[in-house]
Short mmCIF file of C-alpha atoms and ligand atoms in Angstrom, two decimals:
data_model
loop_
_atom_site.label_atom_id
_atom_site.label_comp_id
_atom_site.label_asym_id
_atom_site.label_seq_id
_atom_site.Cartn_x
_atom_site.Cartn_y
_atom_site.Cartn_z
CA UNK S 1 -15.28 -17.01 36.72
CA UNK S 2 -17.19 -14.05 35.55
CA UNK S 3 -15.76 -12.21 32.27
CA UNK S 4 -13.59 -9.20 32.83
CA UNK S 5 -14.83 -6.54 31.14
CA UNK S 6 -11.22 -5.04 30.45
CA UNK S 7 -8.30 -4.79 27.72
CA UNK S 8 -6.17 -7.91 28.58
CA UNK S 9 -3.38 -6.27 27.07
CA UNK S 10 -3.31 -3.54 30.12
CA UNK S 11 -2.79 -6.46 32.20
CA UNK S 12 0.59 -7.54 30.78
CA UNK S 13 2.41 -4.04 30.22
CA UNK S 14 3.16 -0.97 32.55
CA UNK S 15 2.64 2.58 31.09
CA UNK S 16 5.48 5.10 31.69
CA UNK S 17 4.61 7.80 34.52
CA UNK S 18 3.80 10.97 33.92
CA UNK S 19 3.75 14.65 35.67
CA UNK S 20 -0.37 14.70 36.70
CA UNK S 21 1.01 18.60 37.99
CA UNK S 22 3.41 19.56 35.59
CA UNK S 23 2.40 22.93 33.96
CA UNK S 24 1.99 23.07 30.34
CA UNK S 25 4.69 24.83 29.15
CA UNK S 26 4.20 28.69 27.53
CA UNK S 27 5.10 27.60 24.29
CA UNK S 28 6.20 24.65 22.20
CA UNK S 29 7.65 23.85 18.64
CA UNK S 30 4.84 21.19 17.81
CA UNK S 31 1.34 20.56 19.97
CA UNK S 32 0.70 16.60 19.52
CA UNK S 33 -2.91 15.58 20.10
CA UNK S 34 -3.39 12.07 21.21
CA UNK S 35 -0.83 9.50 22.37
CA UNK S 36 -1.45 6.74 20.37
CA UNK S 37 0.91 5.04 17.90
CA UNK S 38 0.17 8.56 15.21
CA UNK S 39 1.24 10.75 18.14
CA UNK S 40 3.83 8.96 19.69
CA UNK S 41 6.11 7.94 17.05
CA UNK S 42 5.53 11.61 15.52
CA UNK S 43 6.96 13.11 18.62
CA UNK S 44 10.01 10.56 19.24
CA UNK S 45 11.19 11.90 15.77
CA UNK S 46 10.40 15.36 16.29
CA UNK S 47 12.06 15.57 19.56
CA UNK S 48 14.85 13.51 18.56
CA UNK S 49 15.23 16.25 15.52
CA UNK S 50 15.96 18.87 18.22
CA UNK S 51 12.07 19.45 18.12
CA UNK S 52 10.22 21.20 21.48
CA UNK S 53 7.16 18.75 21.50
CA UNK S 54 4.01 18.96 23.92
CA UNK S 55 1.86 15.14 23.50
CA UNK S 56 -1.40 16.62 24.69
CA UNK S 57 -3.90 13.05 25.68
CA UNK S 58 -7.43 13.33 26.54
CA UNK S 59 -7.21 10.29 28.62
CA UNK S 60 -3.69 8.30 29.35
CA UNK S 61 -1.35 7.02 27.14
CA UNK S 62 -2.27 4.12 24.63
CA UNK S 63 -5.91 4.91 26.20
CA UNK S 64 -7.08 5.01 22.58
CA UNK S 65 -6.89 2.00 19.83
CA UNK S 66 -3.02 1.94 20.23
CA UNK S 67 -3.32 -0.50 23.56
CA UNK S 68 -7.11 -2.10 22.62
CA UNK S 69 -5.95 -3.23 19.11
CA UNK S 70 -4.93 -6.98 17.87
CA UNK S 71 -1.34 -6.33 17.47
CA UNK S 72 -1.21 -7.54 13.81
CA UNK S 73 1.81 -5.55 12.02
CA UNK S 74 0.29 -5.99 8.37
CA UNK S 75 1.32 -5.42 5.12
CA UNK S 76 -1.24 -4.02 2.63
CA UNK S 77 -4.00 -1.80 3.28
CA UNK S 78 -7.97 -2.88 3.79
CA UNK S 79 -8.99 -2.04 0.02
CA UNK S 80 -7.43 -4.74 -1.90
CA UNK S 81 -4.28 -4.09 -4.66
CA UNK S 82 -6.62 -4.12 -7.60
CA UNK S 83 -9.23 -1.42 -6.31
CA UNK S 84 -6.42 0.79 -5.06
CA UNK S 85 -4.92 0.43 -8.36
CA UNK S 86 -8.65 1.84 -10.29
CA UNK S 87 -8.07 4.52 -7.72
CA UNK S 88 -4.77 5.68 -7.60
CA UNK S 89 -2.91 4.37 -10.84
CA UNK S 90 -0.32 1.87 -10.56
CA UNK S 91 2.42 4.34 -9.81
CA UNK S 92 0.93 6.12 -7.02
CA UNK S 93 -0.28 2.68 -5.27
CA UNK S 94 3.12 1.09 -5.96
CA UNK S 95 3.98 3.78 -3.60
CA UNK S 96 1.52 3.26 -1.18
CA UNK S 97 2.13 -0.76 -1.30
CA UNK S 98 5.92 0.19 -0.70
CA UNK S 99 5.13 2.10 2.47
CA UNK S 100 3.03 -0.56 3.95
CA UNK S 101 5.78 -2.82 3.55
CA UNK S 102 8.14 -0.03 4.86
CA UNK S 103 5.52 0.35 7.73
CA UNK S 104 6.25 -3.56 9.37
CA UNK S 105 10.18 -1.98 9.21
CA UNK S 106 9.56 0.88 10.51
CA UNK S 107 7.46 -0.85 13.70
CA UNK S 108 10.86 -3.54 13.76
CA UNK S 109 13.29 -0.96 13.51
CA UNK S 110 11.79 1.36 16.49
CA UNK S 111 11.43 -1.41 18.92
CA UNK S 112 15.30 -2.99 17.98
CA UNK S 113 16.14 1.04 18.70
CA UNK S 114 14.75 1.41 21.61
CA UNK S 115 14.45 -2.34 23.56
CA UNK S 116 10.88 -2.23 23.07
CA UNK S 117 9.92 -5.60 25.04
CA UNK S 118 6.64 -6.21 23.25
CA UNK S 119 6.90 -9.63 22.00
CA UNK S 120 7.54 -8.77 18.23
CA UNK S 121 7.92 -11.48 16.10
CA UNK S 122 7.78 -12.00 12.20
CA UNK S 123 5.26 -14.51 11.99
CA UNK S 124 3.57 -13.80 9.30
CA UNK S 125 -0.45 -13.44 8.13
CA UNK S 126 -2.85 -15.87 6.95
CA UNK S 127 -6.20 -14.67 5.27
CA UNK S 128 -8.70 -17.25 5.30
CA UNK S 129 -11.77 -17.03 2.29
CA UNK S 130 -14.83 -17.47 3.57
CA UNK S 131 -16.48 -18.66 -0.05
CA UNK S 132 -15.18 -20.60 -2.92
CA UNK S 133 -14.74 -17.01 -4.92
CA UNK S 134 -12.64 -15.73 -2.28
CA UNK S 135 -10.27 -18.08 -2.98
CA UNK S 136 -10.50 -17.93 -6.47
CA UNK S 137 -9.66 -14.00 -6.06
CA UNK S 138 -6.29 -15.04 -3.93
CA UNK S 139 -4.43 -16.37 -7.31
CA UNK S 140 -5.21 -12.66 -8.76
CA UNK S 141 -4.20 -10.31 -5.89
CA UNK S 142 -0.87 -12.70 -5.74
CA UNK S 143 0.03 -12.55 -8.99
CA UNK S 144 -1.11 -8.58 -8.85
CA UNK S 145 1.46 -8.40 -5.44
CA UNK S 146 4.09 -9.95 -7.53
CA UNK S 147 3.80 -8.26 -11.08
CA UNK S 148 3.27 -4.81 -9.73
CA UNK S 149 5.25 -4.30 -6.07
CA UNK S 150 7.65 -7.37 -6.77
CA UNK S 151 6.59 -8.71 -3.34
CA UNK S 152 5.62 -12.44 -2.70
CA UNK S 153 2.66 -14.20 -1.15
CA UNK S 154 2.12 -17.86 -0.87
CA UNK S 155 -1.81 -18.72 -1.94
CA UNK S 156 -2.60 -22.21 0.09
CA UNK S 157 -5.01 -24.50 -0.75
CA UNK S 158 -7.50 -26.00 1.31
CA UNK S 159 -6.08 -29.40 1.25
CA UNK S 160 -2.74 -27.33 2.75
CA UNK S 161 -4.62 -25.46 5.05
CA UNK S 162 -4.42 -27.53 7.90
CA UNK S 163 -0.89 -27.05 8.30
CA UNK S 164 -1.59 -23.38 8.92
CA UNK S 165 -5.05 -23.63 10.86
CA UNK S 166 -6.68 -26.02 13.08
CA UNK S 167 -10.21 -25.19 11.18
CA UNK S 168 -12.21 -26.84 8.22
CA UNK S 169 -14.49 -24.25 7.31
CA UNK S 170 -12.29 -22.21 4.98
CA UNK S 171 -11.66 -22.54 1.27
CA UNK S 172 -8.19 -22.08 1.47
CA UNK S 173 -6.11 -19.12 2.46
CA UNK S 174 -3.31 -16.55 1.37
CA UNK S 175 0.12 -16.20 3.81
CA UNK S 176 2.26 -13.30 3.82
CA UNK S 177 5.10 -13.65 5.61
CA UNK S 178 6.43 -10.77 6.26
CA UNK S 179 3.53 -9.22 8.67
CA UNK S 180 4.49 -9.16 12.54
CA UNK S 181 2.97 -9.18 15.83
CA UNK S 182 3.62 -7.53 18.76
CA UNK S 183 1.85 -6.52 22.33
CA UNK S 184 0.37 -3.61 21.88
CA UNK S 185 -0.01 -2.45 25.17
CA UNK S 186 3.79 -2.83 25.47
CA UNK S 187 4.48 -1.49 22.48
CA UNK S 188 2.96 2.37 22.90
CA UNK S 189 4.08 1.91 26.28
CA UNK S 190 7.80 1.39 24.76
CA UNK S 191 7.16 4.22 22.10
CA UNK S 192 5.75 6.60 24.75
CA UNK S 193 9.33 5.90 26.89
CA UNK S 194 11.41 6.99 23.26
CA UNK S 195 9.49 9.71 22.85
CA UNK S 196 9.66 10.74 26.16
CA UNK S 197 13.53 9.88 26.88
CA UNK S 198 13.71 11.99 23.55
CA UNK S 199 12.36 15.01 25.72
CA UNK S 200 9.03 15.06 24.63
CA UNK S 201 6.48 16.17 27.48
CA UNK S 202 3.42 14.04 27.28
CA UNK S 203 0.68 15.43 29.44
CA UNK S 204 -2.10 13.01 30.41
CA UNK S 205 -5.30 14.15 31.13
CA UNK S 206 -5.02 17.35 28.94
CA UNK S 207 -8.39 17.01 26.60
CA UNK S 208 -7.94 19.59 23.29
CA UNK S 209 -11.01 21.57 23.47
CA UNK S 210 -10.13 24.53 21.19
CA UNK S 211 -7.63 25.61 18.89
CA UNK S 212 -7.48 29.12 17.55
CA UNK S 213 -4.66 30.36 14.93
CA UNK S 214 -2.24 33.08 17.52
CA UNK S 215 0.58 34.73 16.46
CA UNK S 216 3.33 35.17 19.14
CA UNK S 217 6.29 37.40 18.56
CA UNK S 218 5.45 38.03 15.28
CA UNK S 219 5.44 34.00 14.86
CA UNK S 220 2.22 32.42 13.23
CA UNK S 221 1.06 29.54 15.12
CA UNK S 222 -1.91 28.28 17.66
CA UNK S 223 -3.69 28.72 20.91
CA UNK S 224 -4.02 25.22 21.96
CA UNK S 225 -6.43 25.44 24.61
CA UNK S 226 -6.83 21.91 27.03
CA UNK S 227 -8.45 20.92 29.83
CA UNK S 228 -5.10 21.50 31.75
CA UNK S 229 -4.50 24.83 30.51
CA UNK S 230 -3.26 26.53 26.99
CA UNK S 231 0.09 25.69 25.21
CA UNK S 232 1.15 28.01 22.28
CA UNK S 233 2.64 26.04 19.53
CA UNK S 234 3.92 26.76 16.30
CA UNK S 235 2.86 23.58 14.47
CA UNK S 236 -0.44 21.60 15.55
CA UNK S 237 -0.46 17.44 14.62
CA UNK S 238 -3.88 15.55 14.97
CA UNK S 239 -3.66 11.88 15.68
CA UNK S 240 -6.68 11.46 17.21
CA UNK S 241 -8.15 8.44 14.94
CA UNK S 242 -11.44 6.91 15.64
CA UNK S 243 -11.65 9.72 18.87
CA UNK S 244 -11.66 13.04 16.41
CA UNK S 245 -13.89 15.18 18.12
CA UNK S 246 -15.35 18.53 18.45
CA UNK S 247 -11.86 20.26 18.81
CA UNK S 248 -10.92 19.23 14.95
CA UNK S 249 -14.36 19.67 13.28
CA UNK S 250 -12.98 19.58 9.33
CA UNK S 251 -11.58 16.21 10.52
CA UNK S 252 -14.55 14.65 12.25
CA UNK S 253 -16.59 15.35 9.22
CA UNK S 254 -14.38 13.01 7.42
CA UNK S 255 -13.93 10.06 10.19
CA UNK S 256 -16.73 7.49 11.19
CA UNK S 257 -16.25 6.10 13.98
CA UNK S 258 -16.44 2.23 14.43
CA UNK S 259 -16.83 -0.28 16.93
CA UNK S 260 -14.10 -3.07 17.42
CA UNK S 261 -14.44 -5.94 19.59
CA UNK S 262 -12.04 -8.83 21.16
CA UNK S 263 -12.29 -11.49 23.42
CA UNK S 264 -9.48 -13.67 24.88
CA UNK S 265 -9.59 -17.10 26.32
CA UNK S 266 -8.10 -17.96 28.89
CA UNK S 267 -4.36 -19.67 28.74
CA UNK S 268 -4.50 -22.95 26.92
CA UNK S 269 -2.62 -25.97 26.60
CA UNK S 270 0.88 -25.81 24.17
CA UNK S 271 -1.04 -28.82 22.10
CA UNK S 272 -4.49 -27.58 21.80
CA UNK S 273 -2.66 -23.98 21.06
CA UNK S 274 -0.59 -25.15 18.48
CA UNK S 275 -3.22 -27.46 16.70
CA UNK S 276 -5.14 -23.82 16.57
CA UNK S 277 -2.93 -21.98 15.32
CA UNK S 278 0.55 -23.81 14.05
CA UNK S 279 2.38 -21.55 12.53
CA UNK S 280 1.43 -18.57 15.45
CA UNK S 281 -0.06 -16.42 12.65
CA UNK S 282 -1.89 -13.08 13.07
CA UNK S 283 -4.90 -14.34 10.86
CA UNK S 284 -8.58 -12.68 9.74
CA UNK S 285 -10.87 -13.58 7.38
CA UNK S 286 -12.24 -12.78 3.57
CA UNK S 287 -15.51 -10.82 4.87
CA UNK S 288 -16.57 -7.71 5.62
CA UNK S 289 -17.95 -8.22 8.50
CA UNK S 290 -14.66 -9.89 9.52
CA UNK S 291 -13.10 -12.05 12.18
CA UNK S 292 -9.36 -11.61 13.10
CA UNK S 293 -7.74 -13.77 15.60
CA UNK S 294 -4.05 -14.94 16.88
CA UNK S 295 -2.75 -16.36 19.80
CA UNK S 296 -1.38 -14.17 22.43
CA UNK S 297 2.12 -14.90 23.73
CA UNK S 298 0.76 -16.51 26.74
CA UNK S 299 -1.30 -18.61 24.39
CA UNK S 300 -4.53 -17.18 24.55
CA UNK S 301 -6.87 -17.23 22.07
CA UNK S 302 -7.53 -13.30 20.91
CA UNK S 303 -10.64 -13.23 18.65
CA UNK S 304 -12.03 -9.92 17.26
CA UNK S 305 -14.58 -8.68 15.08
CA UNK S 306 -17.25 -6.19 14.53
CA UNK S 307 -19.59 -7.60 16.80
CA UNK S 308 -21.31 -4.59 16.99
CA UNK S 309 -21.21 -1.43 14.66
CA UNK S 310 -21.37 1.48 17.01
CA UNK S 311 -18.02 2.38 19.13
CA UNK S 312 -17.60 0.74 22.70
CA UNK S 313 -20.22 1.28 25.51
CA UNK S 314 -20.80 -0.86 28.40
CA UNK S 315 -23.79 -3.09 26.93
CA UNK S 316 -22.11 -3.30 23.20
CA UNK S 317 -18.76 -5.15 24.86
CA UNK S 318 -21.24 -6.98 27.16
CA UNK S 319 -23.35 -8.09 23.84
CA UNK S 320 -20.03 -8.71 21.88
CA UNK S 321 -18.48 -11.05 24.19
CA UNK S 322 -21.24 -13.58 23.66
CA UNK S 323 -21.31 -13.11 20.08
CA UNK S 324 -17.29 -12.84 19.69
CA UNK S 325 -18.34 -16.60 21.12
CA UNK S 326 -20.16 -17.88 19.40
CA UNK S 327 -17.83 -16.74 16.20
CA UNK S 328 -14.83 -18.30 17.60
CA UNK S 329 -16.63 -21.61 18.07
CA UNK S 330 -18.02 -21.23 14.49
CA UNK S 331 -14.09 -21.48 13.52
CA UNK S 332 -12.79 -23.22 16.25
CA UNK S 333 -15.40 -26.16 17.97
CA UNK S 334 -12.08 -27.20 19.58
CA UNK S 335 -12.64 -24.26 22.43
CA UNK S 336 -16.29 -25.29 23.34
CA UNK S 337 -15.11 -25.76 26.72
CA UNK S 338 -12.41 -23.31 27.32
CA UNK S 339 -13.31 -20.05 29.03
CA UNK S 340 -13.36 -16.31 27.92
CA UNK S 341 -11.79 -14.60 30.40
CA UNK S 342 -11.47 -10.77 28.91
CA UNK S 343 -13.82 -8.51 26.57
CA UNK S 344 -13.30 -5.03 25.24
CA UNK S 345 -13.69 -3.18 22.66
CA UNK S 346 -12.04 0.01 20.97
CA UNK S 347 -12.71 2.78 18.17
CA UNK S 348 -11.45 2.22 14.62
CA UNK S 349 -11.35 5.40 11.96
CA UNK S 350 -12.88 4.72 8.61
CA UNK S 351 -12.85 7.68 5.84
CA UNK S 352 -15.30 7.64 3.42
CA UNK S 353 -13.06 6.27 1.47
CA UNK S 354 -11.74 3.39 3.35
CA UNK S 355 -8.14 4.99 3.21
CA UNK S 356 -5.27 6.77 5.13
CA UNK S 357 -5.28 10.02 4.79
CA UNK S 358 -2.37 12.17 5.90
CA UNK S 359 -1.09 15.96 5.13
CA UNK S 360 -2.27 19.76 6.44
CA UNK S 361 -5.94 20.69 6.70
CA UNK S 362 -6.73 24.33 7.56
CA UNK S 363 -2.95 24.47 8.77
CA UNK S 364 -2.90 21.64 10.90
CA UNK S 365 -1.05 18.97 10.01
CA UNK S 366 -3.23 15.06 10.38
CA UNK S 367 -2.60 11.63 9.89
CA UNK S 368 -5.69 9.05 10.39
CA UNK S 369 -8.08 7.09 8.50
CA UNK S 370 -6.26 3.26 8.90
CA UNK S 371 -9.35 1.70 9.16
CA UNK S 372 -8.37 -1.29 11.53
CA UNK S 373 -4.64 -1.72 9.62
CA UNK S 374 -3.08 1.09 12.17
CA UNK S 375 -0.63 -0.77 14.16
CA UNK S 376 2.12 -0.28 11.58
CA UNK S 377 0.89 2.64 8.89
CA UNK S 378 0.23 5.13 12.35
CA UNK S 379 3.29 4.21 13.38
CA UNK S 380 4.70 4.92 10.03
CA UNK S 381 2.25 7.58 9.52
CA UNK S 382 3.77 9.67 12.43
CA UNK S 383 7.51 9.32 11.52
CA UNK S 384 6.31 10.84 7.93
CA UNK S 385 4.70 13.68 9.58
CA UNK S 386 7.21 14.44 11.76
CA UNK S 387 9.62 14.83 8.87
CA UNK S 388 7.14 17.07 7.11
CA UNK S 389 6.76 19.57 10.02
CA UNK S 390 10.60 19.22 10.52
CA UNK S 391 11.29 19.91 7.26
CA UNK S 392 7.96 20.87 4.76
CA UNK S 393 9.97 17.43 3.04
CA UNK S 394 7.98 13.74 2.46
CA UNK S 395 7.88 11.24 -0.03
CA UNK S 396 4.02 10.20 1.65
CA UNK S 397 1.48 9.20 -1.08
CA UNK S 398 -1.43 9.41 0.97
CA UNK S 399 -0.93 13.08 1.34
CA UNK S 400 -2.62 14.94 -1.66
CA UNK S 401 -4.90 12.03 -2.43
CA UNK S 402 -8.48 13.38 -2.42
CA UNK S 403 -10.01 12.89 1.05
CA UNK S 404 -13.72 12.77 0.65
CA UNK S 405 -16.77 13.56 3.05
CA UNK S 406 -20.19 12.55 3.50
CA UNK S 407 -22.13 12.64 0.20
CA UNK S 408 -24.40 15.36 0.22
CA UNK S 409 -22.47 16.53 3.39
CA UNK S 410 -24.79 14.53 5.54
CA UNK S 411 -22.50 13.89 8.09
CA UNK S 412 -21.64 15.82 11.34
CA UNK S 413 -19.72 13.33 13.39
CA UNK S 414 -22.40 11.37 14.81
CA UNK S 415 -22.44 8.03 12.93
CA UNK S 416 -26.46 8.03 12.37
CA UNK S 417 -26.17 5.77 9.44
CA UNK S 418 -24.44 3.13 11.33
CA UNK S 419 -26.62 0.20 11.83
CA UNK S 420 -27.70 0.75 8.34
CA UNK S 421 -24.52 0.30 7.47
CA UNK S 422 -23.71 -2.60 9.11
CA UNK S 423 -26.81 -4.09 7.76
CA UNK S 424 -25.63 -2.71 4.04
CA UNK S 425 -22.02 -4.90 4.98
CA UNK S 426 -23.44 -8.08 6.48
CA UNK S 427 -25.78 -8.29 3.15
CA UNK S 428 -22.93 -8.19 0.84
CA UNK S 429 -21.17 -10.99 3.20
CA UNK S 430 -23.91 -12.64 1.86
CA UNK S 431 -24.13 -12.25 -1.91
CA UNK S 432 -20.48 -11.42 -2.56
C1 LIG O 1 -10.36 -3.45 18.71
C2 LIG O 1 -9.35 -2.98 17.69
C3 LIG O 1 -8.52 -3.92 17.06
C4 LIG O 1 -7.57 -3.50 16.13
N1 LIG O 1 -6.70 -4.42 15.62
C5 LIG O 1 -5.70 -4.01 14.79
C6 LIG O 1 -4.70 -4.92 14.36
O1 LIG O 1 -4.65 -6.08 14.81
N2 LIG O 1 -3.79 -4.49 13.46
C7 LIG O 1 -3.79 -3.20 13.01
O2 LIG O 1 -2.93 -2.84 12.17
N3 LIG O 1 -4.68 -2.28 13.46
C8 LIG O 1 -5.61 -2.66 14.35
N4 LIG O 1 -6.48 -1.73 14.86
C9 LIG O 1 -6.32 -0.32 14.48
C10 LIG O 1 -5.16 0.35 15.24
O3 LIG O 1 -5.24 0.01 16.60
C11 LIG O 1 -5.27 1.87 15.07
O4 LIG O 1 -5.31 2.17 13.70
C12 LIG O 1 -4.12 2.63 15.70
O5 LIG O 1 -3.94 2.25 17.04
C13 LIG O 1 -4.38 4.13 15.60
O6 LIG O 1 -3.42 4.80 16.39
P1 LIG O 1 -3.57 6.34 16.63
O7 LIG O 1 -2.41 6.77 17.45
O8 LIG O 1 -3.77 7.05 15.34
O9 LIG O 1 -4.93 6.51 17.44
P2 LIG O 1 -5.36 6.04 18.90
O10 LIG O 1 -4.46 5.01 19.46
O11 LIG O 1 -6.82 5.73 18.85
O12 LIG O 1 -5.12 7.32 19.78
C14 LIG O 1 -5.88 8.50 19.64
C15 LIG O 1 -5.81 9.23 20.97
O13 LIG O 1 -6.29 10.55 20.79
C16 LIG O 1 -6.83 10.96 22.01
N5 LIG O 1 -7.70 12.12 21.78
C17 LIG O 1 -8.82 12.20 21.02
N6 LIG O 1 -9.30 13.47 21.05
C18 LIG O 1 -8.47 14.19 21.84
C19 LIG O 1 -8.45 15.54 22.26
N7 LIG O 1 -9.39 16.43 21.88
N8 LIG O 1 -7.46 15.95 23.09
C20 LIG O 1 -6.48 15.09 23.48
N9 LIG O 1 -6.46 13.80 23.12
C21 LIG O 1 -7.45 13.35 22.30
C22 LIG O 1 -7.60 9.73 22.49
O14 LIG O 1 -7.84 9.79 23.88
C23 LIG O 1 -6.68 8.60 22.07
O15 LIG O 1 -5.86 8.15 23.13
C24 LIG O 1 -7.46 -2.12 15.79
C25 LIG O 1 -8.28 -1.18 16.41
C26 LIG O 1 -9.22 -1.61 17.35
C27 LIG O 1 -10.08 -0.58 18.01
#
């Protein structure tokens, strides 16, 4: 059977309907762009606040990462504890450790809300170190974790290891067990549904192609012109991630965009799934240039990476499938004869700075930046925004933290620099 060159997830989960005729309405308390996770989950709370909320989507809903994605609800974010603690100071990334922990809640406490079927299940994470010195650096972060955010993760040795992974190459690995995963697909389907039953309007189809600063009745706000007409709104919030485009300029400065990829296998046996993967873990490893993999709940094998640097395009998830192959073998020689029955691939949103980033630009309000950790801190992310537009209050400490561009300002949007970049990344796989 040939490959399907399509997001497995879509196959499993039905997006709610929407109005393809419906007018945009004259005016609207808060102008969403995107519906994603960031745009979604803002809108359920703003609506359920009493808020009037337009989600305006380029595409469909979930078209973005928010349906393409892994479905790993993780704790932590990508830099590790002891960078983010050279950054921030220990009080400000206590904060930010406590919100990625109050991020896997925040996903569990949504879909209990709102009978989100989406298969979520605390299962936990395993990272898996690639060299001896990864390992080495697992005792650290964990007593770090512990010391400094009173939270605890399990290092495992590699003698252990086989009790949480049916593969020999690693030196060992690091569980925490209170990450999560879920469908995806299903699960901005669900969170589109809240926000909807909530009375948002989502409008699909409706690309943001200019917004202009408009009073009306004396009210400041914006023009939010769209491919299906104009909305005024009082409040604008961007959750556009790895799709920024030319309609937020300030923001697309800041955002390079990055090429996921994922294959799955097709369904295997309950033994050969189990010897894979015994404790069902959402699971990546120490590099870079990293692999992430989990079974599906149809017991699939889902294996991603950055097979290629440069966001999707038909050859790069043609060209990924075969190397996403050969990577999974690498780990797993066990699937040498099982077939790969899907490949995609999806955008993920790096800052220069490898962080979230969240607060008001120019007067219009943004969360983004998750860098492939989105499923939870966008979900998060949103609720936090909403309550800032509700209210002006938060208690978010990404917002404020410097957001750095290009250095030099050599950066327009268009990721030039990218395969030098993922040259830069695979060398340091190498000597780190
Ligand atoms: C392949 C892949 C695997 C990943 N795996 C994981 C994982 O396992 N765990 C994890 O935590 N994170 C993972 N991530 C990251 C996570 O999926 C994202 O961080 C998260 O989905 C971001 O949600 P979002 O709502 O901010 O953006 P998105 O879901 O990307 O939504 C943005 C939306 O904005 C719309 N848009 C853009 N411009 C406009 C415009 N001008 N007008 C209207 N609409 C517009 C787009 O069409 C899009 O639908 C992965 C990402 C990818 C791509």
């Amino acid at each position: 059977m040939a490959i399907h060159e399509h997001n497995y997830w879509l196959t499993t989960a039905e997006m709610p309907q929407t109005e393809p005729a419906r007018p945009l309405p004259e005016s609207v308390d808060v102008a969403v762009i995107g519906a994603g996770f960031t745009g979604l989950s803002a809108a359920r709370t703003l609506a359920k606040r009493g808020a009037s909320v337009a989600v305006l989507e380029a595409h469909t809903v979930g078209w973005g990462a928010s349906s393409r994605n892994g479905g790993m609800v993780l704790t932590g974010l990508k830099l590790g504890v002891n960078k983010l603690i050279s950054m921030y100071g220990r009080e400000r990334t206590q904060r930010m450790y406590a919100a990625s922990l109050a991020s896997i809640d925040c996903v569990e406490q949504i879909v209990h809300e709102e009978k989100i079927d989406c298969d979520f299940a605390r299962c936990g994470h395993l990272e898996v170190a690639c060299k001896q010195k990864h390992f080495d650096d697992y005792a650290r972060q964990v007593e770090t974790i512990s010391r400094e955010f009173s939270h605890q993760l399990q290092v495992v040795p590699r003698n252990e290891l086989r009790n949480e992974i049916g593969s020999t190459i690693y030196y060992g690995g690091m569980v925490d067990e209170i990450s999560a995963g879920l469908n995806p697909a299903k699960y901005v389907a669900g969170l589109a549904r809240a926000a909807i039953n909530a009375g948002t309007l989502v409008f699909e189809n409706a690309a943001v192609q200019n917004l202009a600063r408009a009073s009306r009745q004396g009210v400041p706000g914006w023009r939010v012109q769209t491919s299906r007409g104009a909305v005024w709104a009082r409040n604008v919030l961007v959750g556009t991630s790895g799709y920024t485009g030319t309609a937020t300029p300030a923001l697309r400065k800041k955002i390079i965009p990055i090429g996921s990829y994922i294959i799955t296998t097709e369904i295997l046996s309950d033994d050969l799934a189990s010897e894979l993967s015994p404790r069902n873990r959402m699971i990546y490893d120490s590099k870079n240039y990293l692999y992430y993999y989990r079974l599906t709940p149809d017991r699939r094998m889902l294996f991603g990476g950055r097979a290629a640097f440069f966001p999707e395009t038909a050859s790069t998830i043609r060209r990924s499938a075969e190397i996403l192959r050969q990577g999974m073998m690498e780990v797993y020689p066990q699937l040498r004869d099982v077939k790969v029955e899907y490949v995609w691939g999806g955008t993920l949103d790096f800052a220069f700075d490898i962080m979230p980033h969240a607060g008001e630009m120019e007067g219009m309000y943004y969360a983004l930046g998750y860098a492939g950790h989105g499923v939870a801190m966008a979900t998060w992310q949103g609720q936090q925004m909403a309550e800032m537009i509700a209210d002006g209050n938060h208690d978010n400490p990404f917002v404020g933290i410097p957001f750095p561009g290009a250095p030099l300002g050599l950066y327009n949007g268009r990721p030039w620099f990218l395969p030098v970049a993922g040259a830069w990344y695979k060398l340091l796989d190498w000597v780190s």
